[in-house]
PDB file of C-alpha atoms in Angstrom:
ATOM      1  CA  MET A   1     -22.426  16.397  -2.827  1.00 49.00           C
ATOM      2  CA  SER A   2     -23.404  13.584  -0.568  1.00 75.00           C
ATOM      3  CA  LEU A   3     -20.401  11.454  -0.358  1.00 84.00           C
ATOM      4  CA  ASP A   4     -20.275   8.927   2.625  1.00 87.00           C
ATOM      5  CA  HIS A   5     -16.800   9.549   3.575  1.00 90.00           C
ATOM      6  CA  LEU A   6     -13.839  11.613   2.387  1.00 90.00           C
ATOM      7  CA  PHE A   7     -10.357  10.896   3.885  1.00 91.00           C
ATOM      8  CA  VAL A   8      -7.046  12.444   3.105  1.00 90.00           C
ATOM      9  CA  ASP A   9      -3.754  10.968   4.007  1.00 86.00           C
ATOM     10  CA  VAL A  10      -0.486  12.573   4.967  1.00 80.00           C
ATOM     11  CA  ASP A  11       0.691  12.587   1.379  1.00 80.00           C
ATOM     12  CA  ALA A  12      -2.280  14.700   0.575  1.00 85.00           C
ATOM     13  CA  LEU A  13      -4.160  11.729  -1.377  1.00 87.00           C
ATOM     14  CA  PRO A  14      -7.880  11.850  -1.035  1.00 91.00           C
ATOM     15  CA  THR A  15      -9.776   8.837  -0.617  1.00 91.00           C
ATOM     16  CA  LEU A  16     -13.553   8.730  -1.404  1.00 92.00           C
ATOM     17  CA  VAL A  17     -15.502   6.011   0.150  1.00 92.00           C
ATOM     18  CA  GLU A  18     -19.096   4.821  -0.544  1.00 91.00           C
ATOM     19  CA  VAL A  19     -20.566   2.380   1.982  1.00 89.00           C
ATOM     20  CA  LYS A  20     -23.638   0.290   1.218  1.00 85.00           C
ATOM     21  CA  ARG A  21     -25.395  -2.697   2.303  1.00 80.00           C
ATOM     22  CA  ALA A  22     -25.420  -5.740  -0.035  1.00 72.00           C
ATOM     23  CA  ASN A  23     -29.137  -5.672  -0.029  1.00 75.00           C
ATOM     24  CA  ASP A  24     -29.167  -2.060  -1.370  1.00 76.00           C
ATOM     25  CA  THR A  25     -29.896  -2.409  -5.108  1.00 71.00           C
ATOM     26  CA  ARG A  26     -28.053   0.667  -5.789  1.00 71.00           C
ATOM     27  CA  ILE A  27     -24.766  -1.216  -5.125  1.00 69.00           C
ATOM     28  CA  ARG A  28     -24.706  -3.085  -8.350  1.00 69.00           C
ATOM     29  CA  ARG A  29     -24.231   0.037 -10.740  1.00 74.00           C
ATOM     30  CA  GLU A  30     -25.869   3.209  -9.494  1.00 83.00           C
ATOM     31  CA  VAL A  31     -23.103   3.631  -6.806  1.00 85.00           C
ATOM     32  CA  VAL A  32     -20.344   3.410  -9.470  1.00 88.00           C
ATOM     33  CA  GLY A  33     -21.930   6.389 -11.204  1.00 88.00           C
ATOM     34  CA  GLN A  34     -22.211   8.237  -8.101  1.00 87.00           C
ATOM     35  CA  MET A  35     -18.573   7.739  -7.143  1.00 89.00           C
ATOM     36  CA  LEU A  36     -17.315   8.679 -10.681  1.00 89.00           C
ATOM     37  CA  ASP A  37     -19.444  11.768 -10.294  1.00 89.00           C
ATOM     38  CA  TYR A  38     -17.791  12.708  -7.049  1.00 88.00           C
ATOM     39  CA  ALA A  39     -14.412  11.914  -8.617  1.00 89.00           C
ATOM     40  CA  ALA A  40     -14.872  14.044 -11.582  1.00 88.00           C
ATOM     41  CA  ASN A  41     -16.488  16.983  -9.911  1.00 86.00           C
ATOM     42  CA  GLY A  42     -14.959  16.939  -6.510  1.00 80.00           C
ATOM     43  CA  ALA A  43     -12.427  19.626  -7.233  1.00 76.00           C
ATOM     44  CA  ARG A  44     -15.124  21.965  -8.302  1.00 80.00           C
ATOM     45  CA  TYR A  45     -17.073  21.595  -4.971  1.00 78.00           C
ATOM     46  CA  TRP A  46     -14.391  20.855  -2.413  1.00 85.00           C
ATOM     47  CA  THR A  47     -12.125  23.962  -2.264  1.00 86.00           C
ATOM     48  CA  GLU A  48      -9.082  24.150  -0.234  1.00 87.00           C
ATOM     49  CA  GLN A  49     -10.902  26.156   2.417  1.00 90.00           C
ATOM     50  CA  THR A  50     -13.792  23.867   2.502  1.00 89.00           C
ATOM     51  CA  LEU A  51     -11.658  20.780   2.964  1.00 90.00           C
ATOM     52  CA  ARG A  52      -9.712  22.578   5.680  1.00 91.00           C
ATOM     53  CA  ASP A  53     -12.736  23.823   7.407  1.00 92.00           C
ATOM     54  CA  ASN A  54     -14.179  20.315   7.576  1.00 90.00           C
ATOM     55  CA  PHE A  55     -10.954  18.981   8.886  1.00 91.00           C
ATOM     56  CA  GLU A  56     -10.778  21.530  11.640  1.00 92.00           C
ATOM     57  CA  HIS A  57     -14.220  21.116  12.520  1.00 91.00           C
ATOM     58  CA  THR A  58     -13.885  17.316  13.034  1.00 89.00           C
ATOM     59  CA  TRP A  59     -11.025  17.784  15.420  1.00 89.00           C
ATOM     60  CA  ARG A  60     -12.633  20.420  17.209  1.00 91.00           C
ATOM     61  CA  SER A  61     -15.594  18.221  17.729  1.00 91.00           C
ATOM     62  CA  ARG A  62     -13.228  15.719  19.245  1.00 86.00           C
ATOM     63  CA  GLY A  63     -11.995  18.184  21.633  1.00 88.00           C
ATOM     64  CA  LEU A  64      -8.610  18.891  20.110  1.00 86.00           C
ATOM     65  CA  GLU A  65      -7.510  22.372  18.600  1.00 89.00           C
ATOM     66  CA  PRO A  66      -6.652  22.201  14.927  1.00 87.00           C
ATOM     67  CA  GLU A  67      -3.087  23.565  15.599  1.00 87.00           C
ATOM     68  CA  GLN A  68      -2.317  20.476  17.658  1.00 85.00           C
ATOM     69  CA  ALA A  69      -3.856  18.087  15.092  1.00 84.00           C
ATOM     70  CA  TYR A  70      -1.597  19.435  12.510  1.00 85.00           C
ATOM     71  CA  GLU A  71       1.402  19.181  14.719  1.00 79.00           C
ATOM     72  CA  ASP A  72       0.523  15.518  15.599  1.00 78.00           C
ATOM     73  CA  LEU A  73      -0.350  14.529  11.969  1.00 80.00           C
ATOM     74  CA  LEU A  74       1.809  16.912   9.768  1.00 78.00           C
ATOM     75  CA  PRO A  75       4.753  17.751  12.046  1.00 71.00           C
ATOM     76  CA  GLY A  76       6.874  20.433  10.502  1.00 69.00           C
ATOM     77  CA  ARG A  77       4.490  20.939   7.389  1.00 75.00           C
ATOM     78  CA  ASP A  78       2.731  23.931   6.302  1.00 82.00           C
ATOM     79  CA  PRO A  79      -1.170  23.311   6.233  1.00 87.00           C
ATOM     80  CA  ASP A  80      -1.514  25.719   3.550  1.00 86.00           C
ATOM     81  CA  ILE A  81       0.679  23.897   1.204  1.00 86.00           C
ATOM     82  CA  PHE A  82      -0.828  20.646   2.424  1.00 86.00           C
ATOM     83  CA  TRP A  83      -4.232  21.623   1.415  1.00 91.00           C
ATOM     84  CA  ARG A  84      -3.200  23.091  -1.808  1.00 87.00           C
ATOM     85  CA  GLU A  85      -1.603  19.623  -2.659  1.00 87.00           C
ATOM     86  CA  VAL A  86      -4.900  17.909  -1.782  1.00 89.00           C
ATOM     87  CA  ARG A  87      -6.846  20.032  -4.114  1.00 88.00           C
ATOM     88  CA  GLN A  88      -4.180  19.610  -6.976  1.00 86.00           C
ATOM     89  CA  ASN A  89      -4.613  15.772  -6.516  1.00 86.00           C
ATOM     90  CA  LEU A  90      -8.247  15.981  -6.962  1.00 88.00           C
ATOM     91  CA  GLN A  91      -7.850  18.122  -9.978  1.00 87.00           C
ATOM     92  CA  ARG A  92      -5.366  15.719 -11.538  1.00 85.00           C
ATOM     93  CA  GLY A  93      -7.447  12.530 -10.544  1.00 86.00           C
ATOM     94  CA  ASN A  94      -4.713  11.418  -8.157  1.00 87.00           C
ATOM     95  CA  MET A  95      -7.048   9.645  -5.684  1.00 89.00           C
ATOM     96  CA  ARG A  96      -8.487   6.519  -4.438  1.00 90.00           C
ATOM     97  CA  LEU A  97     -12.147   5.349  -4.915  1.00 92.00           C
ATOM     98  CA  LEU A  98     -13.323   2.704  -2.309  1.00 91.00           C
ATOM     99  CA  PHE A  99     -16.560   0.845  -2.436  1.00 91.00           C
ATOM    100  CA  VAL A 100     -17.312  -0.794   0.959  1.00 90.00           C
ATOM    101  CA  ALA A 101     -20.195  -3.309   1.605  1.00 89.00           C
ATOM    102  CA  ASP A 102     -20.900  -6.404   3.680  1.00 86.00           C
ATOM    103  CA  HIS A 103     -20.865  -8.331   0.400  1.00 85.00           C
ATOM    104  CA  ILE A 104     -19.539  -7.201  -3.015  1.00 86.00           C
ATOM    105  CA  PRO A 105     -21.752  -8.311  -5.855  1.00 86.00           C
ATOM    106  CA  ASP A 106     -20.251  -9.862  -8.855  1.00 84.00           C
ATOM    107  CA  GLU A 107     -21.380  -6.985 -11.119  1.00 86.00           C
ATOM    108  CA  LEU A 108     -19.720  -4.452  -8.842  1.00 86.00           C
ATOM    109  CA  ARG A 109     -16.588  -6.577  -8.487  1.00 87.00           C
ATOM    110  CA  ALA A 110     -16.290  -6.705 -12.384  1.00 88.00           C
ATOM    111  CA  ILE A 111     -16.704  -3.032 -12.794  1.00 89.00           C
ATOM    112  CA  VAL A 112     -14.098  -2.257  -9.958  1.00 88.00           C
ATOM    113  CA  GLU A 113     -11.486  -4.572 -11.478  1.00 86.00           C
ATOM    114  CA  PHE A 114     -12.237  -3.226 -14.959  1.00 88.00           C
ATOM    115  CA  LEU A 115     -11.593   0.431 -13.834  1.00 88.00           C
ATOM    116  CA  SER A 116      -8.708  -0.739 -11.611  1.00 83.00           C
ATOM    117  CA  GLY A 117      -6.853  -1.798 -14.823  1.00 80.00           C
ATOM    118  CA  ALA A 118      -7.947   0.854 -16.969  1.00 84.00           C
ATOM    119  CA  LEU A 119      -7.292   4.123 -14.821  1.00 84.00           C
ATOM    120  CA  LYS A 120      -3.909   5.339 -14.569  1.00 78.00           C
ATOM    121  CA  THR A 121      -3.941   7.985 -11.760  1.00 82.00           C
ATOM    122  CA  THR A 122      -6.821   6.844  -9.763  1.00 88.00           C
ATOM    123  CA  SER A 123      -6.786   3.543  -7.644  1.00 87.00           C
ATOM    124  CA  VAL A 124     -10.213   1.827  -7.443  1.00 90.00           C
ATOM    125  CA  ALA A 125     -10.933  -0.880  -4.876  1.00 89.00           C
ATOM    126  CA  ALA A 126     -13.810  -2.594  -3.289  1.00 90.00           C
ATOM    127  CA  ILE A 127     -13.829  -4.070   0.335  1.00 89.00           C
ATOM    128  CA  ALA A 128     -16.264  -6.660   1.542  1.00 87.00           C
ATOM    129  CA  LEU A 129     -16.788  -6.613   5.166  1.00 83.00           C
ATOM    130  CA  PRO A 130     -18.916  -9.686   6.101  1.00 82.00           C
ATOM    131  CA  ARG A 131     -19.951  -9.709   9.784  1.00 76.00           C
ATOM    132  CA  PHE A 132     -19.574 -13.075  11.768  1.00 75.00           C
ATOM    133  CA  ARG A 133     -21.116 -13.355  15.475  1.00 74.00           C
ATOM    134  CA  SER A 134     -20.186 -15.822  18.006  1.00 68.00           C
ATOM    135  CA  PRO A 135     -22.808 -17.577  20.268  1.00 69.00           C
ATOM    136  CA  GLY A 136     -21.604 -14.969  22.838  1.00 67.00           C
ATOM    137  CA  SER A 137     -21.281 -11.315  22.316  1.00 69.00           C
ATOM    138  CA  LEU A 138     -18.161 -11.351  19.988  1.00 74.00           C
ATOM    139  CA  THR A 139     -18.440  -9.880  16.618  1.00 75.00           C
ATOM    140  CA  MET A 140     -15.884 -10.162  14.018  1.00 76.00           C
ATOM    141  CA  LEU A 141     -15.445  -8.552  10.525  1.00 74.00           C
ATOM    142  CA  SER A 142     -13.371 -10.417   7.958  1.00 75.00           C
ATOM    143  CA  PRO A 143     -12.239  -7.894   5.132  1.00 79.00           C
ATOM    144  CA  ARG A 144     -11.662  -9.149   1.433  1.00 82.00           C
ATOM    145  CA  ALA A 145     -10.387  -6.575  -1.098  1.00 83.00           C
ATOM    146  CA  TYR A 146     -10.830  -6.459  -4.882  1.00 83.00           C
ATOM    147  CA  GLY A 147      -9.245  -4.281  -7.437  1.00 80.00           C
ATOM    148  CA  ALA A 148      -6.307  -2.067  -6.800  1.00 62.00           C
ATOM    149  CA  VAL A 149      -5.870  -1.976  -3.199  1.00 49.00           C
ATOM    150  CA  SER A 150      -2.300  -0.540  -3.186  1.00 40.00           C
ATOM    151  CA  ASP A 151      -1.806   2.676  -1.441  1.00 39.00           C
ATOM    152  CA  THR A 152       0.461   4.037  -3.947  1.00 39.00           C
ATOM    153  CA  VAL A 153      -0.738   3.109  -7.486  1.00 39.00           C
ATOM    154  CA  VAL A 154      -2.181   6.545  -7.834  1.00 38.00           C
ATOM    155  CA  ARG A 155       1.081   8.278  -8.526  1.00 41.00           C
ATOM    156  CA  ARG A 156       3.791   7.148 -10.825  1.00 42.00           C
ATOM    157  CA  PRO A 157       6.833   9.446 -10.744  1.00 42.00           C
ATOM    158  CA  ALA A 158       9.594   8.541 -13.108  1.00 41.00           C
ATOM    159  CA  ILE A 159      11.493   5.373 -12.177  1.00 43.00           C
ATOM    160  CA  ARG A 160      15.292   4.861 -12.774  1.00 45.00           C
ATOM    161  CA  ARG A 161      15.265   1.052 -12.769  1.00 46.00           C
ATOM    162  CA  GLY A 162      18.021  -1.482 -11.762  1.00 46.00           C
ATOM    163  CA  LYS A 163      21.160   0.392 -11.412  1.00 51.00           C
ATOM    164  CA  GLU A 164      20.714   2.482  -8.352  1.00 71.00           C
ATOM    165  CA  PRO A 165      22.291   0.729  -5.346  1.00 84.00           C
ATOM    166  CA  ASP A 166      24.547   3.518  -4.356  1.00 85.00           C
ATOM    167  CA  ILE A 167      21.532   5.805  -4.104  1.00 86.00           C
ATOM    168  CA  PHE A 168      19.673   3.371  -2.045  1.00 89.00           C
ATOM    169  CA  TRP A 169      22.327   2.986   0.338  1.00 90.00           C
ATOM    170  CA  SER A 170      23.069   6.765   0.691  1.00 89.00           C
ATOM    171  CA  ALA A 171      19.282   7.197   1.234  1.00 89.00           C
ATOM    172  CA  LEU A 172      19.025   4.397   3.865  1.00 92.00           C
ATOM    173  CA  GLU A 173      21.990   5.695   5.827  1.00 91.00           C
ATOM    174  CA  GLN A 174      20.735   9.241   5.917  1.00 90.00           C
ATOM    175  CA  HIS A 175      17.016   8.397   6.982  1.00 90.00           C
ATOM    176  CA  GLY A 176      17.682   5.011   8.711  1.00 90.00           C
ATOM    177  CA  GLY A 177      21.100   5.596  10.403  1.00 91.00           C
ATOM    178  CA  PRO A 178      24.147   3.369  10.511  1.00 92.00           C
ATOM    179  CA  GLU A 179      22.436   0.691  12.383  1.00 93.00           C
ATOM    180  CA  GLN A 180      19.739   0.015  10.007  1.00 93.00           C
ATOM    181  CA  LEU A 181      22.261   0.338   7.155  1.00 93.00           C
ATOM    182  CA  GLN A 182      24.281  -2.603   8.693  1.00 92.00           C
ATOM    183  CA  VAL A 183      21.258  -4.662   9.299  1.00 92.00           C
ATOM    184  CA  VAL A 184      19.970  -4.391   5.697  1.00 93.00           C
ATOM    185  CA  ARG A 185      23.414  -5.274   4.279  1.00 92.00           C
ATOM    186  CA  ASP A 186      23.566  -8.217   6.341  1.00 90.00           C
ATOM    187  CA  LEU A 187      20.061  -9.264   5.462  1.00 90.00           C
ATOM    188  CA  ILE A 188      20.744  -8.792   1.768  1.00 90.00           C
ATOM    189  CA  SER A 189      23.961 -10.722   1.986  1.00 90.00           C
ATOM    190  CA  THR A 190      22.211 -13.606   3.495  1.00 87.00           C
ATOM    191  CA  TRP A 191      19.489 -13.355   0.840  1.00 88.00           C
ATOM    192  CA  GLU A 192      22.067 -13.514  -2.005  1.00 87.00           C
ATOM    193  CA  SER A 193      23.830 -16.475  -0.328  1.00 86.00           C
ATOM    194  CA  ARG A 194      20.614 -18.474  -0.598  1.00 81.00           C
ATOM    195  CA  GLY A 195      19.986 -17.681  -4.171  1.00 81.00           C
ATOM    196  CA  GLY A 196      17.921 -14.611  -3.920  1.00 83.00           C
ATOM    197  CA  ALA A 197      18.597 -11.311  -5.848  1.00 82.00           C
ATOM    198  CA  PRO A 198      18.235  -7.747  -4.791  1.00 87.00           C
ATOM    199  CA  TRP A 199      16.880  -5.155  -7.372  1.00 85.00           C
ATOM    200  CA  TYR A 200      17.275  -1.613  -6.735  1.00 86.00           C
ATOM    201  CA  THR A 201      15.172   1.267  -7.816  1.00 81.00           C
ATOM    202  CA  THR A 202      14.845   4.983  -7.154  1.00 79.00           C
ATOM    203  CA  THR A 203      12.576   7.763  -8.081  1.00 72.00           C
ATOM    204  CA  GLU A 204      12.784  11.387  -8.809  1.00 63.00           C
ATOM    205  CA  ASN A 205      10.985  12.328  -5.536  1.00 64.00           C
ATOM    206  CA  GLY A 206      13.761  10.775  -3.594  1.00 72.00           C
ATOM    207  CA  SER A 207      12.191   7.368  -2.658  1.00 81.00           C
ATOM    208  CA  ALA A 208      14.254   4.289  -2.868  1.00 86.00           C
ATOM    209  CA  THR A 209      13.986   0.552  -2.578  1.00 87.00           C
ATOM    210  CA  CYS A 210      15.685  -2.717  -2.645  1.00 89.00           C
ATOM    211  CA  THR A 211      13.286  -5.514  -3.678  1.00 87.00           C
ATOM    212  CA  LEU A 212      14.147  -9.106  -2.412  1.00 88.00           C
ATOM    213  CA  ARG A 213      13.547 -10.984  -5.536  1.00 85.00           C
ATOM    214  CA  ALA A 214      13.231 -14.823  -5.848  1.00 83.00           C
ATOM    215  CA  PRO A 215      13.706 -16.726  -8.895  1.00 79.00           C
ATOM    216  CA  TYR A 216      11.498 -19.467 -10.071  1.00 74.00           C
ATOM    217  CA  ALA A 217      12.951 -22.979 -10.816  1.00 68.00           C
ATOM    218  CA  ASP A 218      13.409 -21.944 -14.383  1.00 64.00           C
ATOM    219  CA  GLY A 219      15.918 -19.216 -13.195  1.00 62.00           C
ATOM    220  CA  ASN A 220      14.348 -16.573 -15.521  1.00 62.00           C
ATOM    221  CA  SER A 221      11.049 -15.584 -14.028  1.00 69.00           C
ATOM    222  CA  TYR A 222      10.890 -13.795 -10.622  1.00 75.00           C
ATOM    223  CA  VAL A 223       8.576 -12.940  -7.628  1.00 78.00           C
ATOM    224  CA  TRP A 224       9.503 -10.963  -4.575  1.00 80.00           C
ATOM    225  CA  LEU A 225       9.239 -11.517  -0.942  1.00 85.00           C
ATOM    226  CA  ALA A 226       9.268  -7.787   0.116  1.00 87.00           C
ATOM    227  CA  TRP A 227      11.063  -4.615  -0.565  1.00 84.00           C
ATOM    228  CA  ILE A 228      12.982  -2.393   1.906  1.00 92.00           C
ATOM    229  CA  ALA A 229      11.858   1.106   1.339  1.00 89.00           C
ATOM    230  CA  VAL A 230      13.170   4.564   1.990  1.00 90.00           C
ATOM    231  CA  TYR A 231      10.341   7.290   1.727  1.00 83.00           C
ATOM    232  CA  PRO A 232      11.947  10.667   2.806  1.00 82.00           C
ATOM    233  CA  ASN A 233       8.580  12.447   2.797  1.00 73.00           C
ATOM    234  CA  HIS A 234       6.753   9.918   5.179  1.00 73.00           C
ATOM    235  CA  ARG A 235       6.244  10.011   8.740  1.00 74.00           C
ATOM    236  CA  ILE A 236       7.897   6.425   8.998  1.00 80.00           C
ATOM    237  CA  ARG A 237      10.760   6.801   6.608  1.00 84.00           C
ATOM    238  CA  THR A 238      12.256   3.231   6.432  1.00 89.00           C
ATOM    239  CA  LYS A 239       9.897   0.520   5.923  1.00 89.00           C
ATOM    240  CA  VAL A 240       9.626  -3.364   4.933  1.00 90.00           C
ATOM    241  CA  VAL A 241       6.699  -3.496   2.378  1.00 85.00           C
ATOM    242  CA  PHE A 242       4.863  -6.495   0.965  1.00 82.00           C
ATOM    243  CA  ASP A 243       2.492  -6.567  -1.889  1.00 74.00           C
ATOM    244  CA  PHE A 244      -0.130  -9.141  -2.900  1.00 71.00           C
ATOM    245  CA  SER A 245      -1.898  -7.083  -5.472  1.00 63.00           C
ATOM    246  CA  THR A 246       0.297  -6.943  -8.664  1.00 62.00           C
ATOM    247  CA  PRO A 247      -0.306  -9.550 -11.396  1.00 60.00           C
ATOM    248  CA  ALA A 248       3.008 -11.471 -10.748  1.00 63.00           C
ATOM    249  CA  GLN A 249       2.249 -11.774  -6.951  1.00 69.00           C
ATOM    250  CA  GLU A 250      -1.474 -12.645  -7.595  1.00 69.00           C
ATOM    251  CA  LYS A 251      -0.433 -15.729  -9.537  1.00 70.00           C
ATOM    252  CA  LEU A 252       1.997 -16.908  -6.930  1.00 73.00           C
ATOM    253  CA  PHE A 253      -0.533 -16.299  -4.208  1.00 75.00           C
ATOM    254  CA  ARG A 254      -3.338 -18.258  -5.861  1.00 75.00           C
ATOM    255  CA  ASP A 255      -2.023 -20.938  -3.507  1.00 78.00           C
ATOM    256  CA  GLU A 256      -3.840 -19.496  -0.472  1.00 80.00           C
ATOM    257  CA  ALA A 257      -2.068 -21.819   1.995  1.00 85.00           C
ATOM    258  CA  LEU A 258       1.217 -20.172   0.727  1.00 83.00           C
ATOM    259  CA  ARG A 259      -0.050 -16.773   1.154  1.00 82.00           C
ATOM    260  CA  ASP A 260      -1.593 -17.402   4.566  1.00 85.00           C
ATOM    261  CA  GLU A 261       1.630 -18.947   5.798  1.00 88.00           C
ATOM    262  CA  LEU A 262       3.651 -16.065   4.645  1.00 87.00           C
ATOM    263  CA  LEU A 263       1.116 -13.655   6.259  1.00 86.00           C
ATOM    264  CA  ALA A 264       1.379 -15.549   9.701  1.00 89.00           C
ATOM    265  CA  ARG A 265       5.012 -15.519   9.600  1.00 90.00           C
ATOM    266  CA  MET A 266       5.533 -11.802   8.707  1.00 89.00           C
ATOM    267  CA  SER A 267       2.707 -10.796  11.262  1.00 89.00           C
ATOM    268  CA  SER A 268       4.822 -12.345  13.725  1.00 90.00           C
ATOM    269  CA  VAL A 269       8.020 -10.353  12.581  1.00 89.00           C
ATOM    270  CA  ALA A 270       5.926  -7.176  12.393  1.00 86.00           C
ATOM    271  CA  GLY A 271       4.324  -7.475  15.753  1.00 87.00           C
ATOM    272  CA  ILE A 272       0.978  -6.517  14.092  1.00 81.00           C
ATOM    273  CA  PRO A 273      -1.587  -8.591  11.824  1.00 81.00           C
ATOM    274  CA  LEU A 274      -0.982  -8.128   8.319  1.00 79.00           C
ATOM    275  CA  THR A 275      -3.672  -8.698   5.692  1.00 74.00           C
ATOM    276  CA  THR A 276      -3.888  -8.925   1.826  1.00 66.00           C
ATOM    277  CA  GLY A 277      -6.373  -6.045   1.888  1.00 57.00           C
ATOM    278  CA  ARG A 278      -3.495  -3.486   1.308  1.00 57.00           C
ATOM    279  CA  ARG A 279       0.217  -3.203   1.015  1.00 71.00           C
ATOM    280  CA  PRO A 280       1.112  -4.186   4.494  1.00 80.00           C
ATOM    281  CA  SER A 281       4.189  -2.815   5.999  1.00 84.00           C
ATOM    282  CA  PHE A 282       6.173  -2.450   9.170  1.00 88.00           C
ATOM    283  CA  PRO A 283       8.862  -0.013  10.282  1.00 90.00           C
ATOM    284  CA  LEU A 284      12.307  -1.308   9.363  1.00 92.00           C
ATOM    285  CA  GLU A 285      13.654  -0.402  12.884  1.00 91.00           C
ATOM    286  CA  ARG A 286      11.984  -3.597  14.178  1.00 91.00           C
ATOM    287  CA  LEU A 287      14.733  -5.647  12.576  1.00 92.00           C
ATOM    288  CA  LEU A 288      17.263  -3.851  14.829  1.00 92.00           C
ATOM    289  CA  ASP A 289      16.323  -6.456  17.366  1.00 91.00           C
ATOM    290  CA  GLU A 290      18.288  -9.593  16.710  1.00 91.00           C
ATOM    291  CA  VAL A 291      15.409 -12.114  17.681  1.00 92.00           C
ATOM    292  CA  THR A 292      13.097 -10.323  15.260  1.00 91.00           C
ATOM    293  CA  ARG A 293      15.764 -10.156  12.617  1.00 91.00           C
ATOM    294  CA  GLU A 294      16.521 -13.867  12.807  1.00 92.00           C
ATOM    295  CA  GLU A 295      12.790 -14.587  12.463  1.00 92.00           C
ATOM    296  CA  PHE A 296      12.811 -12.454   9.343  1.00 92.00           C
ATOM    297  CA  ARG A 297      15.845 -14.563   8.053  1.00 91.00           C
ATOM    298  CA  GLN A 298      14.008 -17.715   8.707  1.00 91.00           C
ATOM    299  CA  THR A 299      10.868 -16.605   7.053  1.00 90.00           C
ATOM    300  CA  ALA A 300      13.003 -15.308   3.924  1.00 89.00           C
ATOM    301  CA  SER A 301      14.673 -18.800   3.593  1.00 89.00           C
ATOM    302  CA  TRP A 302      11.374 -20.637   3.849  1.00 89.00           C
ATOM    303  CA  PHE A 303       9.939 -18.337   1.079  1.00 88.00           C
ATOM    304  CA  ARG A 304      12.933 -18.772  -0.975  1.00 85.00           C
ATOM    305  CA  GLU A 305      12.551 -22.579  -0.794  1.00 84.00           C
ATOM    306  CA  GLN A 306       8.878 -22.454  -1.598  1.00 83.00           C
ATOM    307  CA  VAL A 307       9.486 -20.451  -4.772  1.00 82.00           C
ATOM    308  CA  ARG A 308      12.669 -22.482  -5.930  1.00 77.00           C
ATOM    309  CA  SER A 309      10.410 -25.680  -6.205  1.00 74.00           C
ATOM    310  CA  LYS A 310       7.918 -23.989  -8.327  1.00 69.00           C
ATOM    311  CA  ASN A 311       7.540 -23.308 -12.085  1.00 65.00           C
ATOM    312  CA  PRO A 312       6.126 -19.995 -12.926  1.00 57.00           C
ATOM    313  CA  PRO A 313       2.413 -19.773 -14.007  1.00 53.00           C
ATOM    314  CA  LEU A 314       2.123 -20.084 -17.624  1.00 44.00           C
ATOM    315  CA  ASP A 315       1.123 -16.518 -17.783  1.00 43.00           C
ATOM    316  CA  THR A 316       4.201 -15.137 -15.729  1.00 41.00           C
ATOM    317  CA  VAL A 317       6.963 -13.899 -18.068  1.00 38.00           C
ATOM    318  CA  PRO A 318      10.528 -12.830 -17.149  1.00 37.00           C
ATOM    319  CA  SER A 319       9.476  -9.223 -17.220  1.00 38.00           C
ATOM    320  CA  ALA A 320       8.044  -9.771 -13.807  1.00 38.00           C
ATOM    321  CA  MET A 321      11.459  -8.343 -12.629  1.00 36.00           C
ATOM    322  CA  ALA A 322      10.396  -5.033 -14.236  1.00 39.00           C
ATOM    323  CA  GLU A 323       6.875  -5.181 -12.842  1.00 41.00           C
ATOM    324  CA  ALA A 324       8.487  -5.498  -9.346  1.00 39.00           C
ATOM    325  CA  ALA A 325      10.668  -2.494  -9.842  1.00 40.00           C
ATOM    326  CA  GLU A 326       7.778  -0.374 -11.045  1.00 42.00           C
ATOM    327  CA  SER A 327       5.393  -1.433  -8.403  1.00 45.00           C
ATOM    328  CA  SER A 328       7.901  -1.181  -5.556  1.00 45.00           C
ATOM    329  CA  THR A 329       8.772   2.734  -5.744  1.00 45.00           C
ATOM    330  CA  PRO A 330       6.044   4.870  -6.687  1.00 43.00           C
ATOM    331  CA  GLU A 331       5.636   6.643  -3.205  1.00 48.00           C
TER     332      GLU A 331
END
């Protein structure tokens, strides 16, 4: 099989990538058939040993022994179990399909968005990477994403909705420590005092989140600023996560000025550029710094006021609250 790229993340989830130029006529339809062929038949061709051999060869070619690569990337985990999980995800269709080009044609975008909504265990997205050159030597790529760009839509473990604050606080204390616990308690207290509402969810795999919901002017419909997440099986176990890809959030952020302002503010908090091309996040421990924490509070207050003055879009319903819960905890 001649796939352009195959990546695997620390959660053993494969990402299949096809890269084409916009002037390649295959990008409109043929590339979709190729990608679905890879996705449907990958488990037949990519055995555990094949995947493992390719991974180890890649690191040896970079001058690093595989044992060290495993220690750096999968500390404390058994490589045999990891590659078995990769193969199981391929067999079950738990994967990401990613189309990358300098421009995404309308035909491909329509197919990607259709598949993104129709498929339950496979995340499908397209990334446009137009290139801009300055009069000097500077080249810039400006990504734009279409479809299901979230990292976690591909797996949906059972979610226990809405009545799990004790589990969240216990998980946060265990994996974040007492300092992070106190910081989050203070932030949520401030959020509630300004009219926001926390929404707690947990999953059977041990993940837990507190979503910072903000009601619209009608008091019945909600969007959310971010969620504070505890992922016991991740390298970074406590995070602040944002999402622009779910329907309720997309409707709010049709206002591009609002979206760009929020991204700029939260990029300053995170200390790294955040974009809408994925679920951006940063480690919760950054909020241990009082200056950074105050900046987060100010941004949260600003966001709350922006939403307070708005009426929900006509196609937003009160069940957006449930959508926030389902979207925020599937890791």
